[in-house]
GROMACS .gro file of C-alpha atoms in nm:
model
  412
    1UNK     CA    1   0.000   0.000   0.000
    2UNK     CA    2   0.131   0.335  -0.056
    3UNK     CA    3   0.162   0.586   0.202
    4UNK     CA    4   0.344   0.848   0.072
    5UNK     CA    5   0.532   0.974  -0.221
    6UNK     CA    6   0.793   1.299  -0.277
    7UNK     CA    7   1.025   1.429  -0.502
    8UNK     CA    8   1.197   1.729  -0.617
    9UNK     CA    9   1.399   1.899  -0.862
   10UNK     CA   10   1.281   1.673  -1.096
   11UNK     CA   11   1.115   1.792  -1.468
   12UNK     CA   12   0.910   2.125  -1.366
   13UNK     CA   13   0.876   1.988  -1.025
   14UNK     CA   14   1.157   2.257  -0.837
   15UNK     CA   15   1.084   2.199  -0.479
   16UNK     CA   16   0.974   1.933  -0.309
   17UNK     CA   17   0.638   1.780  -0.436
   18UNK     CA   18   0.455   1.530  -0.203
   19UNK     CA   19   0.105   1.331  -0.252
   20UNK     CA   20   0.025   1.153   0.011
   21UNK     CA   21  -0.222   0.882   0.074
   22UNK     CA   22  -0.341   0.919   0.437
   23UNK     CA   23  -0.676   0.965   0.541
   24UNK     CA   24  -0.762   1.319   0.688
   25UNK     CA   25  -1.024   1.329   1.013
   26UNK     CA   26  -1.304   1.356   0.753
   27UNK     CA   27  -1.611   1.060   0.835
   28UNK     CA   28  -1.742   1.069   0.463
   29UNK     CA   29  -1.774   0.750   0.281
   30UNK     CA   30  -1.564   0.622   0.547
   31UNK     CA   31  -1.663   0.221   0.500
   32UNK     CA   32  -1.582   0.246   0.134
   33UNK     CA   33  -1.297   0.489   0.014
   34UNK     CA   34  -1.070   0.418   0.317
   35UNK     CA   35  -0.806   0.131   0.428
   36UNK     CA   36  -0.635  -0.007   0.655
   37UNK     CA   37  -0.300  -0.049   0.658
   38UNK     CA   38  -0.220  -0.415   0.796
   39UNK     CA   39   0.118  -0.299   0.996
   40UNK     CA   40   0.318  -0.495   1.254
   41UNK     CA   41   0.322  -0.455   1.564
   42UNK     CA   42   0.257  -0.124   1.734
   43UNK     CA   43   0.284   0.114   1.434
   44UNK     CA   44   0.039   0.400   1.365
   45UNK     CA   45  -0.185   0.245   1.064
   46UNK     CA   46  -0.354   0.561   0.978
   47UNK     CA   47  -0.614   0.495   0.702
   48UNK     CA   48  -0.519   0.550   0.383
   49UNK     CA   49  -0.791   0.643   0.095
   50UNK     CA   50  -0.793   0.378  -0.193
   51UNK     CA   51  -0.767   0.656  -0.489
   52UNK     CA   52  -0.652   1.021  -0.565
   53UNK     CA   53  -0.718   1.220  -0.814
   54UNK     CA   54  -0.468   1.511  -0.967
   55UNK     CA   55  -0.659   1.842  -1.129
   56UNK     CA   56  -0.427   2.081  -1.288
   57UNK     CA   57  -0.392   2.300  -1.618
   58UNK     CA   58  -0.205   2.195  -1.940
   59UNK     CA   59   0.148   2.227  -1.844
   60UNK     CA   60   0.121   2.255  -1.479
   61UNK     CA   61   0.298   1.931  -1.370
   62UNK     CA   62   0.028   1.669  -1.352
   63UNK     CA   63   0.221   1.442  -1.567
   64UNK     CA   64   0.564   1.506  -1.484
   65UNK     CA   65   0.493   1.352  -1.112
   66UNK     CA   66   0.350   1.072  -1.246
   67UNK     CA   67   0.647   1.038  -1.442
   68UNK     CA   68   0.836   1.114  -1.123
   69UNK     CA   69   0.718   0.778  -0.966
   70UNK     CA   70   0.772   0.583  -1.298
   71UNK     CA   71   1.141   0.694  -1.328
   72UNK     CA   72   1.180   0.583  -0.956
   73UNK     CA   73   1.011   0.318  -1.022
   74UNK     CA   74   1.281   0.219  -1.321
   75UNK     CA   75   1.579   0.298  -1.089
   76UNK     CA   76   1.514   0.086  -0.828
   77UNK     CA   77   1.433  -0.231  -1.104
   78UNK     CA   78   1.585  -0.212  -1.404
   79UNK     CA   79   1.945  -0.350  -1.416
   80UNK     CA   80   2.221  -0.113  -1.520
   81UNK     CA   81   2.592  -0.145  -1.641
   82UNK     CA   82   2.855   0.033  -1.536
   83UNK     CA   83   2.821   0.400  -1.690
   84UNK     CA   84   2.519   0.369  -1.811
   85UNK     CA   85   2.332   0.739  -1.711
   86UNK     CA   86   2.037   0.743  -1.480
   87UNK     CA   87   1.695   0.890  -1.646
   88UNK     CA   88   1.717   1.194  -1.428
   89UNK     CA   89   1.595   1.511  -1.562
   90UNK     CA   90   1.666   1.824  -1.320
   91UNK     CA   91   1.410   2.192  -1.328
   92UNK     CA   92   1.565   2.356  -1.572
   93UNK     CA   93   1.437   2.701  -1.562
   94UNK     CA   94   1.715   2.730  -1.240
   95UNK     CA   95   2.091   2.737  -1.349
   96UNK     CA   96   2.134   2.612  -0.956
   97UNK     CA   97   1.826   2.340  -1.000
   98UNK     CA   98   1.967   2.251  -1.359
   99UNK     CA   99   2.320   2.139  -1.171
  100UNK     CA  100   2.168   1.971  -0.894
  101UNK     CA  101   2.069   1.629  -0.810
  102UNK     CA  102   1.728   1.487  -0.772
  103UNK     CA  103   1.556   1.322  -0.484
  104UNK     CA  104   1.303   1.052  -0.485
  105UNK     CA  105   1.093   0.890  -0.175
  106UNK     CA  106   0.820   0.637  -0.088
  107UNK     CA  107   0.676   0.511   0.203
  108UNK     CA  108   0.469   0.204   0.174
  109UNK     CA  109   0.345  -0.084   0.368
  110UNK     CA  110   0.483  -0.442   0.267
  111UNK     CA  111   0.345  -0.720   0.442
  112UNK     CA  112   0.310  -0.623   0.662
  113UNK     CA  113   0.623  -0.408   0.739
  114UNK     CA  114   0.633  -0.001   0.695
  115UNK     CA  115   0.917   0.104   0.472
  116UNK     CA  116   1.054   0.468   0.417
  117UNK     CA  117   1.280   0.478   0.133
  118UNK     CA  118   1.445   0.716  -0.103
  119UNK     CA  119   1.764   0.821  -0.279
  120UNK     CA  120   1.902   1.132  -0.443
  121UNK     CA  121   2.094   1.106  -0.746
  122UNK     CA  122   2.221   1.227  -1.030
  123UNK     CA  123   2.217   1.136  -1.465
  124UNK     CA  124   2.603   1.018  -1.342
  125UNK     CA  125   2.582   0.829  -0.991
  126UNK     CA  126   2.337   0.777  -0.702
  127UNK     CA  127   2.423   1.018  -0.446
  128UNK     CA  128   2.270   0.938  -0.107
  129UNK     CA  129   2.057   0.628  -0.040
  130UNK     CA  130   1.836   0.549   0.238
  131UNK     CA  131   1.603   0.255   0.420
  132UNK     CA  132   1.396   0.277   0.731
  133UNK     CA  133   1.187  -0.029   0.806
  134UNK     CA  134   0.933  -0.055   1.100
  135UNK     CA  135   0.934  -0.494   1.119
  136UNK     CA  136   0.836  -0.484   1.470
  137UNK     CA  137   0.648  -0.207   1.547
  138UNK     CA  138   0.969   0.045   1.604
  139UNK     CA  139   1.193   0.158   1.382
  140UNK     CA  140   1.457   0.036   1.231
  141UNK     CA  141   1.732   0.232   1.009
  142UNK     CA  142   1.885  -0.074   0.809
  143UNK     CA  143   2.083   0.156   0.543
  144UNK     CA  144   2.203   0.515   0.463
  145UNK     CA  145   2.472   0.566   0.202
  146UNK     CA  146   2.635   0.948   0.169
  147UNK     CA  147   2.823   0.959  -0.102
  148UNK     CA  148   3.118   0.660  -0.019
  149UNK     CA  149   2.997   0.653   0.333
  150UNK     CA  150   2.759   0.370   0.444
  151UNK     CA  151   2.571   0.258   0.789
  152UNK     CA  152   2.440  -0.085   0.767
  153UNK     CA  153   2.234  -0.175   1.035
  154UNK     CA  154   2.304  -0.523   1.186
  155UNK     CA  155   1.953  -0.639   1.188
  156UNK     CA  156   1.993  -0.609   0.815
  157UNK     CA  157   2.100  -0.984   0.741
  158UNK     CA  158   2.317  -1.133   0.455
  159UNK     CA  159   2.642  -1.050   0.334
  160UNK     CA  160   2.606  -0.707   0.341
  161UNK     CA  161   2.973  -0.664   0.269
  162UNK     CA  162   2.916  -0.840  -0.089
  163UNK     CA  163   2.645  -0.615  -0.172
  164UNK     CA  164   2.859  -0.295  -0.039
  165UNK     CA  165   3.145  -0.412  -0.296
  166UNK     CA  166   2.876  -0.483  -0.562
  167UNK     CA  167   2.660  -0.152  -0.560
  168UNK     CA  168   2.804   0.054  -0.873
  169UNK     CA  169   2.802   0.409  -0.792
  170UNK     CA  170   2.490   0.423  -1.053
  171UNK     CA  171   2.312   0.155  -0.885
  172UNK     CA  172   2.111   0.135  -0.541
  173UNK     CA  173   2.238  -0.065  -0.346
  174UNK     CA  174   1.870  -0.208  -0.286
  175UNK     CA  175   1.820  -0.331  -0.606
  176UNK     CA  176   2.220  -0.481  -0.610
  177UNK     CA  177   2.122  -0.648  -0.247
  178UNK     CA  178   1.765  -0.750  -0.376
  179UNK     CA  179   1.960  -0.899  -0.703
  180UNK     CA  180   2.226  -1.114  -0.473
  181UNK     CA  181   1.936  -1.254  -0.277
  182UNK     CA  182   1.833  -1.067   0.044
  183UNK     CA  183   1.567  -1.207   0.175
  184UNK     CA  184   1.493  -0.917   0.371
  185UNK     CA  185   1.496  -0.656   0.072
  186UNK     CA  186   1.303  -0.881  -0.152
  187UNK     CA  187   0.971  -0.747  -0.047
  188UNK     CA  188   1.029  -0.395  -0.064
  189UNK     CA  189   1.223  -0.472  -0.408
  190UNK     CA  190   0.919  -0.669  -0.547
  191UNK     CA  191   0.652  -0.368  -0.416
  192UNK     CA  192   0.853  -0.159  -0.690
  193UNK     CA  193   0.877  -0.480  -0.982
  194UNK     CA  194   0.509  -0.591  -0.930
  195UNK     CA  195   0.287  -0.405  -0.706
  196UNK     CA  196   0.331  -0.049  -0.830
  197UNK     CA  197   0.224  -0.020  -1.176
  198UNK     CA  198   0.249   0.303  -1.361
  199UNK     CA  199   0.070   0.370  -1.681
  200UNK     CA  200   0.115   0.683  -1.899
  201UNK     CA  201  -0.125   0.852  -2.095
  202UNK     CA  202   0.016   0.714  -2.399
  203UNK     CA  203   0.053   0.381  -2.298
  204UNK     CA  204  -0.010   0.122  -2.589
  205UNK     CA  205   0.082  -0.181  -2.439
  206UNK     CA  206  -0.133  -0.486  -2.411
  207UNK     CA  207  -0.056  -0.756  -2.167
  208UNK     CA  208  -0.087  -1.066  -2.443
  209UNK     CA  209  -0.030  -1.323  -2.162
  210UNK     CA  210  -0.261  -1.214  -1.905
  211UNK     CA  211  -0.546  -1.198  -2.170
  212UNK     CA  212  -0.659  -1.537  -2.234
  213UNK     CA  213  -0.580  -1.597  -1.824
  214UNK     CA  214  -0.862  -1.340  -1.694
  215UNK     CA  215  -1.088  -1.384  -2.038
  216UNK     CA  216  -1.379  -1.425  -1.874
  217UNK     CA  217  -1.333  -1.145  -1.633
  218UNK     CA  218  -1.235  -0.918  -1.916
  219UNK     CA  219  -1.531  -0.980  -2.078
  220UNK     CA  220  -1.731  -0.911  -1.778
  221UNK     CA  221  -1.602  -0.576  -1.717
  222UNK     CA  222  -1.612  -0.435  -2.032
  223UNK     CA  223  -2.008  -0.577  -2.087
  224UNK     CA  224  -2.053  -0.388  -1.732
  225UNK     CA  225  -1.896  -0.088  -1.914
  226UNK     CA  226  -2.124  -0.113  -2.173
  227UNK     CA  227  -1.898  -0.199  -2.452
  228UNK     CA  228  -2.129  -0.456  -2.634
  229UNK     CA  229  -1.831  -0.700  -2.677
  230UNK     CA  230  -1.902  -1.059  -2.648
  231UNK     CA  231  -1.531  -1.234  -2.695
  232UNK     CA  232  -1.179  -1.191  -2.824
  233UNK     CA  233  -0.954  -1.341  -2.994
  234UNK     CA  234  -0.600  -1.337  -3.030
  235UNK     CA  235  -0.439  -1.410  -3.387
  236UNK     CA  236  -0.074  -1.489  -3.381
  237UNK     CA  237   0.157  -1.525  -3.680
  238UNK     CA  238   0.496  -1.624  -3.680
  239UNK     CA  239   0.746  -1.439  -3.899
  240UNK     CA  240   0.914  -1.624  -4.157
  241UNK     CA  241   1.235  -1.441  -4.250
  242UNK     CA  242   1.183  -1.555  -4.611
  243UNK     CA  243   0.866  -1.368  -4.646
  244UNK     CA  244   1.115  -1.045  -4.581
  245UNK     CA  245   1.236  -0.825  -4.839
  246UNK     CA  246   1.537  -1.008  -5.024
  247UNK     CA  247   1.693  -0.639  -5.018
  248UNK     CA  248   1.593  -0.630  -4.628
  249UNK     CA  249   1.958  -0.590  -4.457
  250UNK     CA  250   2.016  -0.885  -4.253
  251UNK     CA  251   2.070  -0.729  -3.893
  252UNK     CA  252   1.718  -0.596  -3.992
  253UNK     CA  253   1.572  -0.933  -4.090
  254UNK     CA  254   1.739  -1.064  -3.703
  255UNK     CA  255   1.586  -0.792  -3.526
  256UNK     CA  256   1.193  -0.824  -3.676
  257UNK     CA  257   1.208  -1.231  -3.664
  258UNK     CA  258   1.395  -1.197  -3.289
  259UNK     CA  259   1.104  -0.966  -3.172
  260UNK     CA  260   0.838  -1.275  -3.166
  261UNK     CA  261   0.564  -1.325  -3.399
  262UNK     CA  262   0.248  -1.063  -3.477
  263UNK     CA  263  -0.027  -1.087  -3.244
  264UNK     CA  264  -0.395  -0.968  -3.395
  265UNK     CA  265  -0.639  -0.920  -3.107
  266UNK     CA  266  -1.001  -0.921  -3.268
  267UNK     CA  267  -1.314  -0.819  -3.020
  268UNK     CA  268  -1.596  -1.005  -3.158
  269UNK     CA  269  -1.957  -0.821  -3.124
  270UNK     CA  270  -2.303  -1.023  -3.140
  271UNK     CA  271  -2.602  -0.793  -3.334
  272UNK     CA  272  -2.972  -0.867  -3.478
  273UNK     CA  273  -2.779  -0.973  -3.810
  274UNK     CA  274  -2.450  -1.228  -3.640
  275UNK     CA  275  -2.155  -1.190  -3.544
  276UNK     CA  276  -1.881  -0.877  -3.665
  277UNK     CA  277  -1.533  -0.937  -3.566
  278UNK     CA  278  -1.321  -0.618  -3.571
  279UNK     CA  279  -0.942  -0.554  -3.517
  280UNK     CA  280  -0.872  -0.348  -3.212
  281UNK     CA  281  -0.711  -0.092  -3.408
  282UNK     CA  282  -1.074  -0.113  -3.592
  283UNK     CA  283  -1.209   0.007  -3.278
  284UNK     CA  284  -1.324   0.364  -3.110
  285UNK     CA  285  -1.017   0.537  -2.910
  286UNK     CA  286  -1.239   0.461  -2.613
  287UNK     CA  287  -1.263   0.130  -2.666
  288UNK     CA  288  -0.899   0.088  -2.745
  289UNK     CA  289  -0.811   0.227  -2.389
  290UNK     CA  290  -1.090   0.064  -2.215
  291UNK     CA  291  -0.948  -0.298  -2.364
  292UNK     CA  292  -0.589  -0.187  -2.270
  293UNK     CA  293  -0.661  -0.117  -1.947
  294UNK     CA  294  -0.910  -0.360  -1.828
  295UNK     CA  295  -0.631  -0.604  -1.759
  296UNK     CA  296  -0.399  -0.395  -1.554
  297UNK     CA  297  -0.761  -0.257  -1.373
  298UNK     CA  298  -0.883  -0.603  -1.294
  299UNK     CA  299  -0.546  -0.734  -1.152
  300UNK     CA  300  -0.481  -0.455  -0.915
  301UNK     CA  301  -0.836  -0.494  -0.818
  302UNK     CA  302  -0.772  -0.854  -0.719
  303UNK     CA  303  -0.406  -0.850  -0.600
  304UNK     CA  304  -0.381  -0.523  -0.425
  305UNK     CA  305  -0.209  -0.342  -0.648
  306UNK     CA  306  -0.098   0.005  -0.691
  307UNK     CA  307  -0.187   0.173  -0.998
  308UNK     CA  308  -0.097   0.518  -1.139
  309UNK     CA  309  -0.251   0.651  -1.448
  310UNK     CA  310  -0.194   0.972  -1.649
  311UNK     CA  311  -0.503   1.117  -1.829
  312UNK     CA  312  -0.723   0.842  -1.726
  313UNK     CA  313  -1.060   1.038  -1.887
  314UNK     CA  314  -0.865   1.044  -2.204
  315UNK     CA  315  -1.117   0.870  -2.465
  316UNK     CA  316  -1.333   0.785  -2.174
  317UNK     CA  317  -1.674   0.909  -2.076
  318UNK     CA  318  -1.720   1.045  -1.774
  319UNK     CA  319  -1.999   0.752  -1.712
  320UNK     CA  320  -1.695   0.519  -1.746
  321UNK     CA  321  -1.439   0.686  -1.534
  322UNK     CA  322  -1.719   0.726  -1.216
  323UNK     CA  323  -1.787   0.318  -1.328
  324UNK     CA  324  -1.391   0.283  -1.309
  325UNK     CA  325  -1.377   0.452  -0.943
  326UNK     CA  326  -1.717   0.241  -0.845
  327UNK     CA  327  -1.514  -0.054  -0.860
  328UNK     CA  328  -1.201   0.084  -0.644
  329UNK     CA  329  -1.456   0.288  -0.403
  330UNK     CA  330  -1.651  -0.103  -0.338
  331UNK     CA  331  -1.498  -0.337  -0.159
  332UNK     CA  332  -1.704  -0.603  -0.321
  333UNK     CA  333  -1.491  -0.539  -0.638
  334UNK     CA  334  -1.176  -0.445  -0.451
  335UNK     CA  335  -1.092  -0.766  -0.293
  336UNK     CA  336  -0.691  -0.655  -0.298
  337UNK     CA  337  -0.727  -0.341  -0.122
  338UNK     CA  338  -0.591  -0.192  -0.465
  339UNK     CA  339  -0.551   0.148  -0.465
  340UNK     CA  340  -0.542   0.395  -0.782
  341UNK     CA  341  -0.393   0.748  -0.849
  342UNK     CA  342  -0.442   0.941  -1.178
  343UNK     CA  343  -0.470   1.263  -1.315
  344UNK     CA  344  -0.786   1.449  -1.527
  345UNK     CA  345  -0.860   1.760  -1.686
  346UNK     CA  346  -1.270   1.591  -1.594
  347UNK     CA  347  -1.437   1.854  -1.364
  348UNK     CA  348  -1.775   1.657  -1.375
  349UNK     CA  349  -1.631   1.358  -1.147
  350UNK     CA  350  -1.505   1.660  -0.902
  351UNK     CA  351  -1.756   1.576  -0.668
  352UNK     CA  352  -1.805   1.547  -0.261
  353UNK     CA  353  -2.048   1.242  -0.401
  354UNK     CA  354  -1.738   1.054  -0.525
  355UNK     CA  355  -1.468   1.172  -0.351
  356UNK     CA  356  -1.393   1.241   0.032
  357UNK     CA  357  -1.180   1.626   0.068
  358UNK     CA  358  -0.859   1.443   0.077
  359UNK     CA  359  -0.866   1.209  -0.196
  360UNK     CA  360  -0.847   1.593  -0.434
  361UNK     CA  361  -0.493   1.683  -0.510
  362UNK     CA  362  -0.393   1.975  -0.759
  363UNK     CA  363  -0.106   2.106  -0.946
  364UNK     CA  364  -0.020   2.467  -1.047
  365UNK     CA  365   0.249   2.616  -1.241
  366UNK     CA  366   0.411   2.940  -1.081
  367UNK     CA  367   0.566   3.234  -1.249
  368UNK     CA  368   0.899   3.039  -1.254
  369UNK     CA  369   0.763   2.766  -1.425
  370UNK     CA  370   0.781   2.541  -1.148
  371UNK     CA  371   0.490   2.274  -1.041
  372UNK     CA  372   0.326   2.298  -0.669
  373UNK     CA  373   0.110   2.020  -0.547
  374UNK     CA  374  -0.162   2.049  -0.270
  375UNK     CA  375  -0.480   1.919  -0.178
  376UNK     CA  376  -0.792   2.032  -0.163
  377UNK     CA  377  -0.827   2.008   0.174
  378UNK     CA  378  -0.576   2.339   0.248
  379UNK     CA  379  -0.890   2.511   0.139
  380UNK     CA  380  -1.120   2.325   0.403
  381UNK     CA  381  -1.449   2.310   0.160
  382UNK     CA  382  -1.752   2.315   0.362
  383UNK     CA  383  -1.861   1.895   0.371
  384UNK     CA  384  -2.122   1.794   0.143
  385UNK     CA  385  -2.222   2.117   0.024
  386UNK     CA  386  -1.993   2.328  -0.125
  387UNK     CA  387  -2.045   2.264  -0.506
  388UNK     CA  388  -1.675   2.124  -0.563
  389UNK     CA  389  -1.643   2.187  -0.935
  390UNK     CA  390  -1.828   2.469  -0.964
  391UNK     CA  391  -1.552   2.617  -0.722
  392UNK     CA  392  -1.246   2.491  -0.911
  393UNK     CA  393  -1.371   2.598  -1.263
  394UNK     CA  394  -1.423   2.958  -1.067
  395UNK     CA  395  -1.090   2.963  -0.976
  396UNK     CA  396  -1.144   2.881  -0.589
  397UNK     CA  397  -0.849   2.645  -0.580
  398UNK     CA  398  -0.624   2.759  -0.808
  399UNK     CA  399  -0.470   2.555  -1.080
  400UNK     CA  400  -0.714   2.676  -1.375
  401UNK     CA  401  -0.535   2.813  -1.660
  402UNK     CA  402  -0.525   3.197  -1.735
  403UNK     CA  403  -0.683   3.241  -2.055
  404UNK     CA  404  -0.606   3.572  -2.190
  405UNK     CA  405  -0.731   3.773  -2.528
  406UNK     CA  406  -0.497   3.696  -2.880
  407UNK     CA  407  -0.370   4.010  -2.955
  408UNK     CA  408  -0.575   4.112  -3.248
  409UNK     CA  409  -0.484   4.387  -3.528
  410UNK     CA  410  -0.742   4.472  -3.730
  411UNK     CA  411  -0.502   4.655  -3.975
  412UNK     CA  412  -0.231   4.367  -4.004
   0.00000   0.00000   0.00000
């Protein structure tokens, strides 16, 4: 579960940028849009809401902290090699900013166990690196790494000197530890691989395994959705690299026939007159998104994931999105205590009905170009009446864009 996440100096976010996940004091839909963190021992398990949602103008940062978790995300599990860069991007509208390094954080609840970790780094080398864990109800600081300097904690077990000697300077050492088989960074390393899943708004892939494994499922929830789809089917071909241009160059010919074969997925639809089979690409944008997602939707809903989606109304009706939060808000349908964060320009979900104050987070762009994120609750709107999106399309809260007049010549 995710309790908190911060970075800064990162894209247009300058200073620090936190969302965080804990419930405020609010008793609104409290039975259905809260959790509870299942934490060892005697640690505070403050409820945490199951979604937030990010409201912000073009340009103001709403993507770039999405992004912020995804590159974090890639750090900690994607192997590197030694001198490859890290994908950091520094604010660069601040010559200071522009040469500085980047910090990232989490804190999250594993199985139990809290975890607060985070590192600052640089496109070059990973700067400082820190782990707090909470196994037993107190905590417990198993690592901090300054620069060369390290402080292992001896209730971290394993060879912690291999790992030490094995962490690259552009590597964490939780990932190089996780890699060489510590048991006890595992979890926390697999909460990053598995748990956490990040989608961007342009996100076109479709997980082909998983499709024929929750068919039925899939099917379910997009004929809930109203998508009038009664099957699919998925078409595979195999490449045969004599069906390739003769004046194809070779390493070309490898790379296309290495890549696996071509998968077709076909959504069949049942009318008065049969059955129409159409290619996916054959299909309406919404439908397209709505297929794409369904899998990634219906496994966090099941296994407790975390999911993070830019531009989820994208395509979408706004019928569809309040059916997508239905299923997160119930825990009927949320079995995993799965919890979802994503980002909209849709004002007509910006509702007390559908949200409590402190699921409502939004981003504004200052006059330096740099991203601020706060919730709604700063602004303490009155419970269940203040009109929420009538307020925020006034301007109440900020983060609306500033529409001025085109300069207009009638002469020119």
């Amino acid at each position: 579960m995710l309790i908190e996440f911060g970075v800064s100096n990162f894209k247009s976010i300058r200073d620090e940028a936190r969302l965080s996940m804990v419930a405020g004091a609010g008793k609104e839909h409290e039975s259905s849009h809260l959790l509870a963190p299942r934490a060892n021992g005697r640690v505070p398990s403050n409820p945490l809401v199951r979604t937030a949602v990010i409201y912000g103008a073009n340009a103001a940062g709403k993507t770039n902290l999405i992004d912020a978790l995804g590159t974090m995300q890639r750090i900690v599990t994607m192997p590197s090699q030694p001198g490859d860069p890290l994908p950091i991007k520094p604010f660069k509208f601040d010559p200071e900013k522009a040469q500085g390094d980047t910090t990232f954080e989490v804190l999250c609840v594993v199985d139990g166990v809290r975890y607060q970790y985070g590192f600052t780094a640089n496109s070059e080398r990973v700067c400082q690196e820190w782990l707090f864990a909470w196994p037993r109800g107190r905590v417990q600081r198993w690592m901090e790494r300054d620069g060369q300097e390290w402080k292992l904690n001896d209730r971290l077990g394993g060879d912690r000197g291999v790992w030490l000697r094995a962490t690259r300077p552009n590597a964490l050492f939780l990932s190089t530890a996780a890699s060489l088989n510590s048991q006890q960074l595992k979890p926390l390393f697999d909460w990053f691989r598995h748990t956490l899943r990040v989608v961007g708004s342009g996100f076109s892939e479709i997980p082909i395994d998983a499709l024929d494994q929750h068919r039925s499922e899939i099917i379910g929830f997009l004929q809930a959705a109203d998508m009038a789809i009664a099957d699919f089917q998925i078409i595979e071909r195999e490449i045969n690299p004599e069906d390739l241009p003769t004046d194809m160059p070779e390493d070309l010919k490898k790379i296309i026939t290495d890549a696996g074969p071509l998968v077709k997925i076909v959504l069949r639809h049942t009318t008065d007159l049969g059955v129409v089979d159409l290619e996916i690409f054959d299909e309406s944008a919404g439908t397209q998104k709505l297929f794409k997602l369904s899998v990634p939707l219906l496994q966090s809903l099941q296994e407790g994931f975390v999911i993070v989606i830019d531009e989820l109304s994208n395509s979408l009706h706004p019928a569809l999105v309040r059916f997508i939060l239905n299923q997160f808000h119930d825990p009927r349908f949320n079995t995993g205590n799965a919890q979802m964060v994503f980002s909209t320009h849709d004002t007509s979900i910006l509702s007390q009905e559908l949200f409590r104050r402190d699921q409502i987070w939004f981003c504004e762009r200052d006059e330096q170009l740099a991203t601020h994120l706060y919730p709604l609750s700063d602004f303490r709107p009155r419970k269940g009446v203040e009109n929420l999106e009538r307020a925020y399309l006034a301007g109440r809260y900020g983060a609306v864009p500033f529409i001025r007049s085109i300069p207009f010549d009638p002469e020119s």
